[in-house]
CSV table of C-alpha atoms in Angstrom, one decimal:
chain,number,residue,atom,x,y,z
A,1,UNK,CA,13.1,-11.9,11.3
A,2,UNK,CA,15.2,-14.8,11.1
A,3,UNK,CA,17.5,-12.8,8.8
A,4,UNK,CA,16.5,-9.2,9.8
A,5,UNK,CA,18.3,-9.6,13.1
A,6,UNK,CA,21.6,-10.1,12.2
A,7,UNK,CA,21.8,-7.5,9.7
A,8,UNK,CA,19.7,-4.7,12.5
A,9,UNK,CA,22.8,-6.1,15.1
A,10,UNK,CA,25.4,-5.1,12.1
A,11,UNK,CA,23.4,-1.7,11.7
A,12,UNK,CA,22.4,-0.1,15.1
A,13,UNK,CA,25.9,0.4,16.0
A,14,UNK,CA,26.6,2.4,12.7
A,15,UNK,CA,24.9,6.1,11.7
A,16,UNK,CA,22.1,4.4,9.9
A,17,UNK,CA,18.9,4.8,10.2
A,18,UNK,CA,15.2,3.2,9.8
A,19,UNK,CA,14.1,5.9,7.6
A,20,UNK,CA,17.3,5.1,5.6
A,21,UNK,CA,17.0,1.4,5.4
A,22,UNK,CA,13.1,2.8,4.5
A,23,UNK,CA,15.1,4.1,1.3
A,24,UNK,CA,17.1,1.8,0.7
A,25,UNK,CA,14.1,-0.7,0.2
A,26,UNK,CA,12.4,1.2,-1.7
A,27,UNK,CA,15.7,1.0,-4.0
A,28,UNK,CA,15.5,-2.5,-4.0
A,29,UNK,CA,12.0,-2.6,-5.1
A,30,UNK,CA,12.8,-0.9,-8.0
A,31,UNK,CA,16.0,-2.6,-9.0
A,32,UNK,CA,13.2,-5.8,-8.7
A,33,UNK,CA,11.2,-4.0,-11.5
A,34,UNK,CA,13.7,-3.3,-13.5
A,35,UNK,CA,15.1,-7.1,-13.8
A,36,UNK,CA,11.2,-8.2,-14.2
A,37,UNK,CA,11.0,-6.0,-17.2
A,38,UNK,CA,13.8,-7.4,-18.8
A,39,UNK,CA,11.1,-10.5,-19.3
A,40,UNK,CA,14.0,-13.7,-19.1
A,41,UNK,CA,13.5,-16.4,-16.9
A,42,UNK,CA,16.8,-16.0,-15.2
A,43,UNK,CA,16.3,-12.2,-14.8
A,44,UNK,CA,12.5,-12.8,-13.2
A,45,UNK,CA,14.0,-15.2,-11.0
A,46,UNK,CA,16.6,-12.7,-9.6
A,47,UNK,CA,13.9,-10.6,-9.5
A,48,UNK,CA,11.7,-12.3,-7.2
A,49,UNK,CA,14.1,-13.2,-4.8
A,50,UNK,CA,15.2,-9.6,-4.7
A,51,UNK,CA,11.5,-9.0,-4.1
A,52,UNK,CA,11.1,-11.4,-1.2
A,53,UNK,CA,14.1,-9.6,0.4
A,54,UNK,CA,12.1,-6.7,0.8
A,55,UNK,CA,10.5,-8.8,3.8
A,56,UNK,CA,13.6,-9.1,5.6
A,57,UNK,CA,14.3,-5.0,4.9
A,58,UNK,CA,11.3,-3.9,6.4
A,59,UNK,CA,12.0,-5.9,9.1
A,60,UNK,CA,15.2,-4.2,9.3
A,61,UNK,CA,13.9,-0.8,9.6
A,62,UNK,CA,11.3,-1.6,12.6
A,63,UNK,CA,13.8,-3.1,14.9
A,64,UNK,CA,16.5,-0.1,14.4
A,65,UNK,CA,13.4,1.9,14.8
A,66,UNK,CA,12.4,0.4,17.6
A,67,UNK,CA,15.8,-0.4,19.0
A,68,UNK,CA,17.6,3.6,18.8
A,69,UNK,CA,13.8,5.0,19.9
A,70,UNK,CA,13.9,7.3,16.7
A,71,UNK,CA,10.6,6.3,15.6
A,72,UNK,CA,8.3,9.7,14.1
A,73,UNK,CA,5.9,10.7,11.9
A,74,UNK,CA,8.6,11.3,9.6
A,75,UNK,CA,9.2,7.5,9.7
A,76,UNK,CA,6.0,6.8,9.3
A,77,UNK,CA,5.5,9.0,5.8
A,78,UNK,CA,8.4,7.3,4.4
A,79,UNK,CA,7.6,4.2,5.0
A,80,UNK,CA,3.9,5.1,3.7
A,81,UNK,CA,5.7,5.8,0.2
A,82,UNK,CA,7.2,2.9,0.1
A,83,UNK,CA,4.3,0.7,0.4
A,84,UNK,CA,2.3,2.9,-2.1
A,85,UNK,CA,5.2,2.7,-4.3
A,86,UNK,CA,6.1,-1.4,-3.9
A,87,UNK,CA,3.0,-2.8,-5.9
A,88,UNK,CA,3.0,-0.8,-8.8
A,89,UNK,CA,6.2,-0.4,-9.6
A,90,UNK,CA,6.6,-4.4,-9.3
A,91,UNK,CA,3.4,-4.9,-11.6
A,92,UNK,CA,4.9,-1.9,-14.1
A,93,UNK,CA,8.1,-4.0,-14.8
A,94,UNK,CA,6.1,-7.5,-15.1
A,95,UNK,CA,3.9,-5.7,-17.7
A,96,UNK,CA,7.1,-4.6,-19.8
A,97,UNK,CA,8.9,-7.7,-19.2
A,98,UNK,CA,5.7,-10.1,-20.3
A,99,UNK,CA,5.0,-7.7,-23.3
A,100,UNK,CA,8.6,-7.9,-24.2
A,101,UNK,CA,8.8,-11.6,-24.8
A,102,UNK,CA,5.1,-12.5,-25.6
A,103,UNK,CA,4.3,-9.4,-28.1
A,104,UNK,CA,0.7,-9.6,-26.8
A,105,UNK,CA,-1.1,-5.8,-26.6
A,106,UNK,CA,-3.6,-7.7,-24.5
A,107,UNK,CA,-1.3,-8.5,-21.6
A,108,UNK,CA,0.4,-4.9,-21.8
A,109,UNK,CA,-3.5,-3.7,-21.6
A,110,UNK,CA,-4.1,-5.5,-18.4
A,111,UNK,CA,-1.0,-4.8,-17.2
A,112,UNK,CA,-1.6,-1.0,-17.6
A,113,UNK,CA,-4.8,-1.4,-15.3
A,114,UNK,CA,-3.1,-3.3,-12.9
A,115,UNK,CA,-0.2,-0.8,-12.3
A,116,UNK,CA,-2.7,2.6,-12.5
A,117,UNK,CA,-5.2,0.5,-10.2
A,118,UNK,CA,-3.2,-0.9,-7.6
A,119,UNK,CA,-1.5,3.0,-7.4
A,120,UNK,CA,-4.7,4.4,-7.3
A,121,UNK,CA,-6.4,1.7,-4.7
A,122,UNK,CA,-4.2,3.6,-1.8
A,123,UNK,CA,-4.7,7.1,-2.3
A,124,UNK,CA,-8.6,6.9,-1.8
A,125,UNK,CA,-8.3,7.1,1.9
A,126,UNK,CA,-5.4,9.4,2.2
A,127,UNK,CA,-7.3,11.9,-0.4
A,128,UNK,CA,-10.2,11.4,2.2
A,129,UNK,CA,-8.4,12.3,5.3
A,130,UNK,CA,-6.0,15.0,3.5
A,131,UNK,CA,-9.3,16.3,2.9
A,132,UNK,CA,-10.7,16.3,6.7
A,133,UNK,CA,-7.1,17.1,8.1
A,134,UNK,CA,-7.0,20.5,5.9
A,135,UNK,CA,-10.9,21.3,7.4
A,136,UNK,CA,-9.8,20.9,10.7
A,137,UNK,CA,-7.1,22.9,10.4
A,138,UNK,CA,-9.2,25.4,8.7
A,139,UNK,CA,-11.3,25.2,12.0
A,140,UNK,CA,-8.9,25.6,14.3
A,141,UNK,CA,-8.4,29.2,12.9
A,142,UNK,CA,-11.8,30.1,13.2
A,143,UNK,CA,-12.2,29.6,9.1
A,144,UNK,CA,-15.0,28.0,7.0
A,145,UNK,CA,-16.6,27.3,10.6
A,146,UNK,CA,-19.9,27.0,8.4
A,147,UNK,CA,-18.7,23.6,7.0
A,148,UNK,CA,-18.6,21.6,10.3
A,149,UNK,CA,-19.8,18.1,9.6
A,150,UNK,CA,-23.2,18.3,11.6
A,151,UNK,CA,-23.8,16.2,14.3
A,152,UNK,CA,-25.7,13.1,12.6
A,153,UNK,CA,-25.7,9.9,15.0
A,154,UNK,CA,-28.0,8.5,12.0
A,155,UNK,CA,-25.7,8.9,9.7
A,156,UNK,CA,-23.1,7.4,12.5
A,157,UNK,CA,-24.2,4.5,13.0
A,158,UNK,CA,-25.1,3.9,9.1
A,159,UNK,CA,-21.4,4.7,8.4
A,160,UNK,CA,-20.2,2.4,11.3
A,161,UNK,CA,-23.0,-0.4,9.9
A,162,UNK,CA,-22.1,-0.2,6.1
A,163,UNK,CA,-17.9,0.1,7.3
A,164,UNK,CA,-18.8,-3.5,9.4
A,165,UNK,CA,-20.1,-5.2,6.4
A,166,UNK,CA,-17.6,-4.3,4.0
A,167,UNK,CA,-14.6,-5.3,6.3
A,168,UNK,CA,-16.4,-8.5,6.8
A,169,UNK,CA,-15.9,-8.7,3.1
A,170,UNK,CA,-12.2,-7.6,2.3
A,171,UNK,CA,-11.0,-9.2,5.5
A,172,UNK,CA,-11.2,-12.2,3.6
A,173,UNK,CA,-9.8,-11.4,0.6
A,174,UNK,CA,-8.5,-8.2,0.3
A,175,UNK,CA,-5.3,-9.0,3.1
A,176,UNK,CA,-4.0,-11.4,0.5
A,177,UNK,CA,-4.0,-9.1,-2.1
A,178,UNK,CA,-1.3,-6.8,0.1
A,179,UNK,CA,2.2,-6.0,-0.6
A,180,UNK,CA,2.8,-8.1,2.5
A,181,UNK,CA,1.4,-11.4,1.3
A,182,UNK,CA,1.3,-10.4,-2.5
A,183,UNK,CA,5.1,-10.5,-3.1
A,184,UNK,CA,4.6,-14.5,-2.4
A,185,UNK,CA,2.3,-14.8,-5.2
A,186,UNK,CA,4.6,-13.2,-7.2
A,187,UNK,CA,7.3,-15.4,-6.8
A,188,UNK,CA,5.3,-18.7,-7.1
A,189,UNK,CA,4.3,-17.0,-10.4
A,190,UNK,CA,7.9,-16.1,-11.9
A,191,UNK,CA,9.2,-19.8,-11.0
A,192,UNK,CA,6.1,-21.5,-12.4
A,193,UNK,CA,6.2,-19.6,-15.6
A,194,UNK,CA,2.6,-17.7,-15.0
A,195,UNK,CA,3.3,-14.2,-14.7
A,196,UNK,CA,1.0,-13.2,-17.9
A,197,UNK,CA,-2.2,-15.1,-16.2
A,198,UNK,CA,-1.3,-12.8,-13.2
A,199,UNK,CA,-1.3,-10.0,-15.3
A,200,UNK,CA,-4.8,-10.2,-16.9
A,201,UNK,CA,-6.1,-11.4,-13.4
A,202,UNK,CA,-4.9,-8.2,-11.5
A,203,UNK,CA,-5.5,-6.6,-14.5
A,204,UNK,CA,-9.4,-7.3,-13.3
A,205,UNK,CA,-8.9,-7.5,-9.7
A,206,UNK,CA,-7.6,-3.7,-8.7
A,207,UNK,CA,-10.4,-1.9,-10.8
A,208,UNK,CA,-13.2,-3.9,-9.5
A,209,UNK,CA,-11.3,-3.2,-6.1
A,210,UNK,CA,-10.6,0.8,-6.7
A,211,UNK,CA,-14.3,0.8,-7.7
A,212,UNK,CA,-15.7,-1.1,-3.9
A,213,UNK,CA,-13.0,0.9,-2.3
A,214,UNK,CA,-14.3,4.5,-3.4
A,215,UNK,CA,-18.2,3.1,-2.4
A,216,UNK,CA,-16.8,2.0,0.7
A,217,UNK,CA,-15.1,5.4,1.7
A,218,UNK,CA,-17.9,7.7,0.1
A,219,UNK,CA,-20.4,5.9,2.5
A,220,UNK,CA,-18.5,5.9,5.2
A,221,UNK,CA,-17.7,9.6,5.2
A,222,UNK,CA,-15.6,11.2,8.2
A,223,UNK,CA,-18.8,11.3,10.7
A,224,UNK,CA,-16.6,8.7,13.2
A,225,UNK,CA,-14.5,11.6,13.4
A,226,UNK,CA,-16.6,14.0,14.5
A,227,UNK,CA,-15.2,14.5,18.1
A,228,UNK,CA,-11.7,15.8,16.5
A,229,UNK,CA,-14.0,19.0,15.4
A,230,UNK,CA,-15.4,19.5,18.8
A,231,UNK,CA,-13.6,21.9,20.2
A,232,UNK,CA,-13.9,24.5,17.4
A,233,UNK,CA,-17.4,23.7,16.9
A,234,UNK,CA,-20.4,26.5,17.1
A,235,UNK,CA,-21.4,27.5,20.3
């Protein structure tokens, strides 16, 4: 924020938006890619400072968010995307650029897991609550009323038990793995010449994680959403 605030005093007295700096970023994320896949130390280096900008962009964003009071749900979408898109598209154009100037299948192997993985990691929740979202609506129009999740405080309380456990677990580790801390990594990587260990490592990491991920949400179920069904429940 050191940064961010001169550039949101430059912006909130112009058209722009958060939802357009939102786009912008994600612009520069992918202009990141690109110069990692060219695989040249010079051009990784460019690239990961270009990546740890991304901080100071998404800094932006909030303050003229917060600043013009146009935050909405629409703001909050986009800048969903963008953090789905961040991670694998970074990974995708370290996987070219490492394959480019090592020749190793092994590392464009890993690489591939890595990208698919880490894209697949976030949609496991969203697919989950898409999923509960479209049966509520479906209940607040009197449809598939048979399908109510039935009251279960068992079930509950397992959920809530098994949910406590696991965030015990990815507390620990799983916040470092985020874009947030993760472009860091990155950067320590491309200026100590270890991208292609990082490869093969997340290459490991995000399907072991996709697997605990989809345990984690299958267990938990939607049962501590119960109460949003309610109203349109049986009398």
């Amino acid at each position: 924020r050191f940064f961010s605030i001169y550039i949101t005093r430059l912006l909130i007295s112009t058209p722009v938006t958060a939802n357009h700096v939102t786009v912008f970023t994600i612009f520069v994320a992918l202009i990141s890619a690109t110069l990692f896949g060219f695989g040249s130390y010079l051009h990784t280096i460019i690239a990961a400072l270009i990546l740890l900008s991304i901080e100071i962009w998404d800094s932006v964003d909030g303050e003229i968010a917060r600043y013009k009071g146009l935050s909405s749900l629409k703001g909050v979408y986009i800048d969903g995307v963008a953090h789905t898109i961040f991670t694998p598209a970074i990974f995708a154009g370290i996987t070219i650029g490492v394959f480019i100037t090592t020749d190793k299948l092994l590392f464009l192997i890993f690489g591939i897991s890595a990208v698919i993985f880490s894209a697949l990691i976030p949609i496991l929740q969203s697919t989950k609550d898409s999923k509960f979202l479209y049966k509520l609506i479906a209940f607040s129009k009197g449809n598939n009323l048979i399908d109510l999740p039935s009251k279960n405080e068992n079930s509950a309380k397992q959920a809530t038990h098994s949910e406590s456990i696991l965030k015990t677990l990815f507390k620990r580790g799983y916040n470092f793995l985020k874009f947030t801390f993760l472009k860091y990594i990155l950067a320590l990587a491309t200026i100590f010449g270890f991208l292609h260990f990082l490869i093969i490592a997340f290459g490991i990491i995000y399907p072991l994680l996709w697997l605990l991920f989809f345990i984690k949400e299958a267990n938990s179920g939607t049962d501590h959403l119960n109460y949003l069904v309610e109203p349109y429940r049986p009398k």
